[in-house]
GROMACS .gro file of N, CA and C in nm:
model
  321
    1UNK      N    1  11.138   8.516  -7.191
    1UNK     CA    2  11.237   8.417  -7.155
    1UNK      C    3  11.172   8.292  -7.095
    2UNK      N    4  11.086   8.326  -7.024
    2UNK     CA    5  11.051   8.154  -6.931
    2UNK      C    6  10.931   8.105  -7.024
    3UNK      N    7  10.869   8.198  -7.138
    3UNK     CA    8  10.798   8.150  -7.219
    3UNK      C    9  10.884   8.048  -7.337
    4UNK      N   10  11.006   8.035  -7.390
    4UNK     CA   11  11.091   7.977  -7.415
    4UNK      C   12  11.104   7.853  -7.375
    5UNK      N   13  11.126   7.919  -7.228
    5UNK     CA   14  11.160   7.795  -7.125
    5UNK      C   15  11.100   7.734  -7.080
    6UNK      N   16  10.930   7.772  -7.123
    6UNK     CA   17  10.795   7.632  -7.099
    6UNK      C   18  10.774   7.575  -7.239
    7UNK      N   19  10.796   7.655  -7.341
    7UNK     CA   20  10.781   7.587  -7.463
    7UNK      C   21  10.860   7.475  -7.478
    8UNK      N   22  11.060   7.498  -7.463
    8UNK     CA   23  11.137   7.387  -7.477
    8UNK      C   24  11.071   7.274  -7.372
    9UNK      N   25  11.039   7.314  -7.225
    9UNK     CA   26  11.000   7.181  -7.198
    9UNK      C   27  10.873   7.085  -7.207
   10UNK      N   28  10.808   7.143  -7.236
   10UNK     CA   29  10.687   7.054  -7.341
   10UNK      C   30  10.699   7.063  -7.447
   11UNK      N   31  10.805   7.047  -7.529
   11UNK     CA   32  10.881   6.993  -7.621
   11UNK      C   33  10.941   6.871  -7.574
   12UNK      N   34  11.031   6.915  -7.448
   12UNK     CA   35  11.088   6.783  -7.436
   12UNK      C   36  11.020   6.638  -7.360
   13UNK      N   37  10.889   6.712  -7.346
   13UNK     CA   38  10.796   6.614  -7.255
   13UNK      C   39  10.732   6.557  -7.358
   14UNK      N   40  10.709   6.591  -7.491
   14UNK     CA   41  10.683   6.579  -7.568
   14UNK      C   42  10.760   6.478  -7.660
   15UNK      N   43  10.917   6.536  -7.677
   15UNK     CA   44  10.965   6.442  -7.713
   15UNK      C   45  11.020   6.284  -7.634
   16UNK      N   46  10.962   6.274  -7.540
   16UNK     CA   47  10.985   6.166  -7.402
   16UNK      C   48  10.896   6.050  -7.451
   17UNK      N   49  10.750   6.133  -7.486
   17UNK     CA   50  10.626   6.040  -7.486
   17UNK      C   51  10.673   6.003  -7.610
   18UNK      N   52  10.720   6.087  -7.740
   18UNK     CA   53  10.723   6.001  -7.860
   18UNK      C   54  10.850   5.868  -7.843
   19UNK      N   55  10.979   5.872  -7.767
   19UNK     CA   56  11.026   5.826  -7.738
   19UNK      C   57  10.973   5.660  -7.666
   20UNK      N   58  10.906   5.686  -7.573
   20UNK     CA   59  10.805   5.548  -7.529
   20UNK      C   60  10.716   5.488  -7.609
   21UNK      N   61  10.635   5.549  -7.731
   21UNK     CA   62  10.577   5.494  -7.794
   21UNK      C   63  10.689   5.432  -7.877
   22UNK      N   64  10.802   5.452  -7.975
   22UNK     CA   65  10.872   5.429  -8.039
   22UNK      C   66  10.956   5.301  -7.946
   23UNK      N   67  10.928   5.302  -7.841
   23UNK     CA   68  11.012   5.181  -7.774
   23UNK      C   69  10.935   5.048  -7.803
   24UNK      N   70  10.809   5.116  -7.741
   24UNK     CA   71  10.680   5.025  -7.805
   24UNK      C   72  10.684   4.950  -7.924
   25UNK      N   73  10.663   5.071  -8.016
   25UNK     CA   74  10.638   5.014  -8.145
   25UNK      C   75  10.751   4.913  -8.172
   26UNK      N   76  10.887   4.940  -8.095
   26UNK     CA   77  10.987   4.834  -8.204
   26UNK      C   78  10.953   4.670  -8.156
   27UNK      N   79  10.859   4.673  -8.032
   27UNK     CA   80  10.814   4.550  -7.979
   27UNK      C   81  10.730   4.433  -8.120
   28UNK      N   82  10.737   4.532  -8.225
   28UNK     CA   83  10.674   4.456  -8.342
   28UNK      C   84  10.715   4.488  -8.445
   29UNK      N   85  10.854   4.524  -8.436
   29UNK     CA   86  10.924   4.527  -8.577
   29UNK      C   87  11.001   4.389  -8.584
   30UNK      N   88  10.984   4.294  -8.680
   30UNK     CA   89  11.076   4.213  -8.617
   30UNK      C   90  11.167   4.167  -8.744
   31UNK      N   91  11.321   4.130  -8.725
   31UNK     CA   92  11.405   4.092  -8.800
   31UNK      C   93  11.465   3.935  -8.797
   32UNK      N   94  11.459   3.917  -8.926
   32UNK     CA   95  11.495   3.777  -8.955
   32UNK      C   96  11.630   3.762  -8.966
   33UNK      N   97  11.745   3.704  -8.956
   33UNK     CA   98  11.838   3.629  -8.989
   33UNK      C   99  11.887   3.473  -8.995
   34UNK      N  100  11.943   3.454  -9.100
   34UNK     CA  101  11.971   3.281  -9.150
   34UNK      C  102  12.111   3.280  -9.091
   35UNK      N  103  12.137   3.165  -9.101
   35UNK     CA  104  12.325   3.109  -9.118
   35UNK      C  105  12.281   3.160  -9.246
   36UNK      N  106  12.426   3.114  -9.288
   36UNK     CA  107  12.475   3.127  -9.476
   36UNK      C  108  12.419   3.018  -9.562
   37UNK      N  109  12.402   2.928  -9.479
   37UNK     CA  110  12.365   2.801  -9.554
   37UNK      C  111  12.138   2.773  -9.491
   38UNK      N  112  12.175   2.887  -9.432
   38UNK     CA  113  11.926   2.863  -9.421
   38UNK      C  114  11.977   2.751  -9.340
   39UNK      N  115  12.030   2.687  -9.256
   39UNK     CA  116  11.978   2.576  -9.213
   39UNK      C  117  11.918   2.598  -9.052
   40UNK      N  118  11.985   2.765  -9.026
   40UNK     CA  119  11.905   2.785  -8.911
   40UNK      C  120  11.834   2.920  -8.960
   41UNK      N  121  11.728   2.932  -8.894
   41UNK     CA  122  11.681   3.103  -8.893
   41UNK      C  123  11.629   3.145  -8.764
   42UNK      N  124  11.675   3.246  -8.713
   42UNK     CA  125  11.623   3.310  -8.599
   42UNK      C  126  11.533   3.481  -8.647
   43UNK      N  127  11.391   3.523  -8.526
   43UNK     CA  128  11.377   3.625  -8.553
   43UNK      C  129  11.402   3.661  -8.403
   44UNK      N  130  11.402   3.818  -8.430
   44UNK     CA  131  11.385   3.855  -8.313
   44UNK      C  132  11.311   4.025  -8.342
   45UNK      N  133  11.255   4.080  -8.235
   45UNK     CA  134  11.219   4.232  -8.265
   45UNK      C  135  11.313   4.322  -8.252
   46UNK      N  136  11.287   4.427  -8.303
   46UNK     CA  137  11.414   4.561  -8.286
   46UNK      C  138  11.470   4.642  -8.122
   47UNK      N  139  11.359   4.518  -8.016
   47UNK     CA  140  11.411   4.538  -7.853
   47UNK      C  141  11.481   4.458  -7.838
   48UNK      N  142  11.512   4.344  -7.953
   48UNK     CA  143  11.595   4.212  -7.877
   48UNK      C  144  11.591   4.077  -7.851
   49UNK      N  145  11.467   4.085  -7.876
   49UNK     CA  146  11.354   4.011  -7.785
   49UNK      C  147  11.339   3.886  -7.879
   50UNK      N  148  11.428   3.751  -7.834
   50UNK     CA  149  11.391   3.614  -7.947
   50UNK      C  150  11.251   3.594  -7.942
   51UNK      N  151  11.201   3.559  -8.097
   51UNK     CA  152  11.080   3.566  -8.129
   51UNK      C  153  11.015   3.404  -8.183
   52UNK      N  154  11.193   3.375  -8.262
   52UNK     CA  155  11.136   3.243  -8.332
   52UNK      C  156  11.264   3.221  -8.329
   53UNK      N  157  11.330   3.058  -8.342
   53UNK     CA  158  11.434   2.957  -8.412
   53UNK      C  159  11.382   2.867  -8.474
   54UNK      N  160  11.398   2.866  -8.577
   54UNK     CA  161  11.378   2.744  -8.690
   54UNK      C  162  11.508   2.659  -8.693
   55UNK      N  163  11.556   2.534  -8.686
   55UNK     CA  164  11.655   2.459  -8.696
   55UNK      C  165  11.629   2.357  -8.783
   56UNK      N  166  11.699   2.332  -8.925
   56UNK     CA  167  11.687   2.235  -9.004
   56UNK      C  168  11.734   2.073  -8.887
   57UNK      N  169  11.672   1.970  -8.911
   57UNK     CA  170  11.723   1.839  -8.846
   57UNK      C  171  11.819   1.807  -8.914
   58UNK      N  172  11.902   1.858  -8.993
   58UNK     CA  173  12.081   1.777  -9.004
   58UNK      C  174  12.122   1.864  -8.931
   59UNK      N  175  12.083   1.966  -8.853
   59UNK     CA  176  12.186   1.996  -8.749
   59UNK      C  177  12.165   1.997  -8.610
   60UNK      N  178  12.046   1.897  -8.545
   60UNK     CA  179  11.984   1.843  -8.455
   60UNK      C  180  12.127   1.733  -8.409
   61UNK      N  181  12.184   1.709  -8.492
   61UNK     CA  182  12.213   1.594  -8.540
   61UNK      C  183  12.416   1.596  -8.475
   62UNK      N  184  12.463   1.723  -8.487
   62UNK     CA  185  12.583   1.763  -8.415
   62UNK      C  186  12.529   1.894  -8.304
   63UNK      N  187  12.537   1.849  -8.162
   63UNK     CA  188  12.528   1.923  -8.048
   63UNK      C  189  12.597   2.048  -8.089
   64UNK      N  190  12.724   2.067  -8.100
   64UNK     CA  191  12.866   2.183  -8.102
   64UNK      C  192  12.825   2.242  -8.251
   65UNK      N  193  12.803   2.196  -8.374
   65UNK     CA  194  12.793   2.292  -8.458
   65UNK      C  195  12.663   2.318  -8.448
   66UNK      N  196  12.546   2.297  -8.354
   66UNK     CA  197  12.418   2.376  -8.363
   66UNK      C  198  12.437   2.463  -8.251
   67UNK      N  199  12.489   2.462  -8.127
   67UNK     CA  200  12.561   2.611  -8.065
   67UNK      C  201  12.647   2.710  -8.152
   68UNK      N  202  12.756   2.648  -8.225
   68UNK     CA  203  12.773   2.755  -8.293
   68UNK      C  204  12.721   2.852  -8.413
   69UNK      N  205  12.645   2.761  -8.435
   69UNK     CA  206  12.564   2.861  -8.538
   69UNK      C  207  12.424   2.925  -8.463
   70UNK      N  208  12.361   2.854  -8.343
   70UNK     CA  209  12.302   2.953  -8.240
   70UNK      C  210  12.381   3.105  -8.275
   71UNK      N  211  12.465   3.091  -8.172
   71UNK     CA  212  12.555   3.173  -8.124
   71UNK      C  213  12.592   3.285  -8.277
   72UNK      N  214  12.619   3.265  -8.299
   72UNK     CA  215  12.679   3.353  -8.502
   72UNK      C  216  12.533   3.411  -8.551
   73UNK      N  217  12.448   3.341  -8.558
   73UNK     CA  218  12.309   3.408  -8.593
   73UNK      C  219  12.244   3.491  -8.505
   74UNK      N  220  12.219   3.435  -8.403
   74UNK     CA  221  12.150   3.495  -8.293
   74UNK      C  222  12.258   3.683  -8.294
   75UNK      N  223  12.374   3.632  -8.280
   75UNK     CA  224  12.470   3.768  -8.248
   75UNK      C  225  12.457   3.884  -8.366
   76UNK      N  226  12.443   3.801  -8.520
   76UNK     CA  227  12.438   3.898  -8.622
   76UNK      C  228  12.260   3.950  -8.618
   77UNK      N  229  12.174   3.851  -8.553
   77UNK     CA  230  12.015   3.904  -8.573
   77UNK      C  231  12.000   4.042  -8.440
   78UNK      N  232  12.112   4.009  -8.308
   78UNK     CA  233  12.094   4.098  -8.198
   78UNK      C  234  12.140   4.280  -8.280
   79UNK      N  235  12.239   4.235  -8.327
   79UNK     CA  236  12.343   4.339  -8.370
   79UNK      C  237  12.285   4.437  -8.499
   80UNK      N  238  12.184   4.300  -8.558
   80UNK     CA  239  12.080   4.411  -8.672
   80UNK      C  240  11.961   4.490  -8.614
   81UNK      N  241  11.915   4.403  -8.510
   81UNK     CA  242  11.788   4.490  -8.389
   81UNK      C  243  11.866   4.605  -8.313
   82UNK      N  244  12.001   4.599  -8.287
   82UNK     CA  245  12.018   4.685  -8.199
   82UNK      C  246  12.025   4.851  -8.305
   83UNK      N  247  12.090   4.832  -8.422
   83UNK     CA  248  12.114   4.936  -8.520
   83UNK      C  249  11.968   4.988  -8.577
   84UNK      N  250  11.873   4.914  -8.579
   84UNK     CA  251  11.735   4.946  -8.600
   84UNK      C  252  11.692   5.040  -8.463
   85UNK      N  253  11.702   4.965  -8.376
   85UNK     CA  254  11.670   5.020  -8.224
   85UNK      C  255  11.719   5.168  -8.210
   86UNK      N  256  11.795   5.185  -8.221
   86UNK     CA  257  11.848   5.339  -8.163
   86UNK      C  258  11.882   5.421  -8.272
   87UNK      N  259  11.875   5.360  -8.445
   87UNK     CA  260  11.832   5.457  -8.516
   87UNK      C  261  11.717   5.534  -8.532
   88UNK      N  262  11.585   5.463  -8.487
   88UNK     CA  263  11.462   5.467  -8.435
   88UNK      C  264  11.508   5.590  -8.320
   89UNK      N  265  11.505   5.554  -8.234
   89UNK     CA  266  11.528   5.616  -8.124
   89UNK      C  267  11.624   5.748  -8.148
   90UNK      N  268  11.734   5.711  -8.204
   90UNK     CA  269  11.781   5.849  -8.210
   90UNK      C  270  11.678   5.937  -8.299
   91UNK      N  271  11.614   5.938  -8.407
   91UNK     CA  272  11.568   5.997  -8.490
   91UNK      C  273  11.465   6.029  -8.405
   92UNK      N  274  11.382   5.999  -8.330
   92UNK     CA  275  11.249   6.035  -8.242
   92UNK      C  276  11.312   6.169  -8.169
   93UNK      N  277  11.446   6.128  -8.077
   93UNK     CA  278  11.520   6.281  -8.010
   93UNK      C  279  11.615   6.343  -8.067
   94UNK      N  280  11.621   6.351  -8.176
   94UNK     CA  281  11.734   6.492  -8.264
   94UNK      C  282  11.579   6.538  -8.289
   95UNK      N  283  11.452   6.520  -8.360
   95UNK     CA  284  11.340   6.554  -8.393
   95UNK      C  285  11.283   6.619  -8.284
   96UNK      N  286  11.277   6.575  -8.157
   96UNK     CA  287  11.236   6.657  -8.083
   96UNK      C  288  11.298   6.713  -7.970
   97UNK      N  289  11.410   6.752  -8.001
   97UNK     CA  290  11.533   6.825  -7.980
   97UNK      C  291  11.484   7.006  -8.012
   98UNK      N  292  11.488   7.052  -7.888
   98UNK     CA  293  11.496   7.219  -7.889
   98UNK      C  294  11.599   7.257  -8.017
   99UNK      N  295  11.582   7.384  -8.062
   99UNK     CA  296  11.679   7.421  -8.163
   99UNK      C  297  11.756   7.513  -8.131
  100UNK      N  298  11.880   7.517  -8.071
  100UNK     CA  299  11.979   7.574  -7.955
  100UNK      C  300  12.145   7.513  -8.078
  101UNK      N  301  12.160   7.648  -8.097
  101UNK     CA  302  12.299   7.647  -8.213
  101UNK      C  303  12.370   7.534  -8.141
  102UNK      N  304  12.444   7.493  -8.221
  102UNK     CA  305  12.555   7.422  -8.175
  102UNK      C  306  12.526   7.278  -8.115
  103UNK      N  307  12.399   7.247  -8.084
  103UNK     CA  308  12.391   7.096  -8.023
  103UNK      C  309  12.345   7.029  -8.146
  104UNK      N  310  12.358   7.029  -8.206
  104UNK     CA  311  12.399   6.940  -8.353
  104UNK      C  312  12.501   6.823  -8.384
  105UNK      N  313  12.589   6.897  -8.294
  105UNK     CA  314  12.727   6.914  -8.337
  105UNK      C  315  12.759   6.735  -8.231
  106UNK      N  316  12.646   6.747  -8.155
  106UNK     CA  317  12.680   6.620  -8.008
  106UNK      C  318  12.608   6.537  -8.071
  107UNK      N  319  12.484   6.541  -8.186
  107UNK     CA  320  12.412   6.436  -8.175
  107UNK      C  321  12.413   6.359  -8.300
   0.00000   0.00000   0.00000
């Protein structure tokens, strides 16, 4: 029984450290998104983290429609890092997840 119960937890110490490296690594995955029209592009990595804005100069050019297309890109580039982020992450802990019936079923 407590041989079990040292195995699951250096498993789960195990699965902790792969967890931190994988936080790591997304520090250099990085994702691009445009407006619809390319005239802006933002990157950012799969933590979040703005990396680059490119802004064409015709839209230097209106203050209010270069916030809003900030704002619309930036939100669809956060929203593609975040689904990268914790698919990553989840897949690191269902993987190193003890194998105990039924907790499947939560994750």
């Amino acid at each position: 029984m407590f041989g079990d119960m040292m195995g699951m937890m250096g498993k789960l110490k195990e699965t902790q450290a792969r967890v931190e490296e994988t936080k790591k690594r997304m520090s250099s995955v990085l994702i691009d998104e445009n407006s619809t029209d390319n005239l802006l592009q933002v990157t950012v990595t799969a933590n979040r983290e703005i990396k680059k804005i490119t802004i064409a100069d015709e839209l230097m050019e209106d203050k209010d429609q270069l916030e809003d297309y900030l704002i619309l890109t930036l939100n669809k580039a956060i929203a593609k890092a975040t689904k990268v982020n914790e698919d990553e992450l989840a897949a690191v802990a269902k993987d190193g997840m003890p194998n105990i019936p039924g907790l499947d079923k939560f994750m």
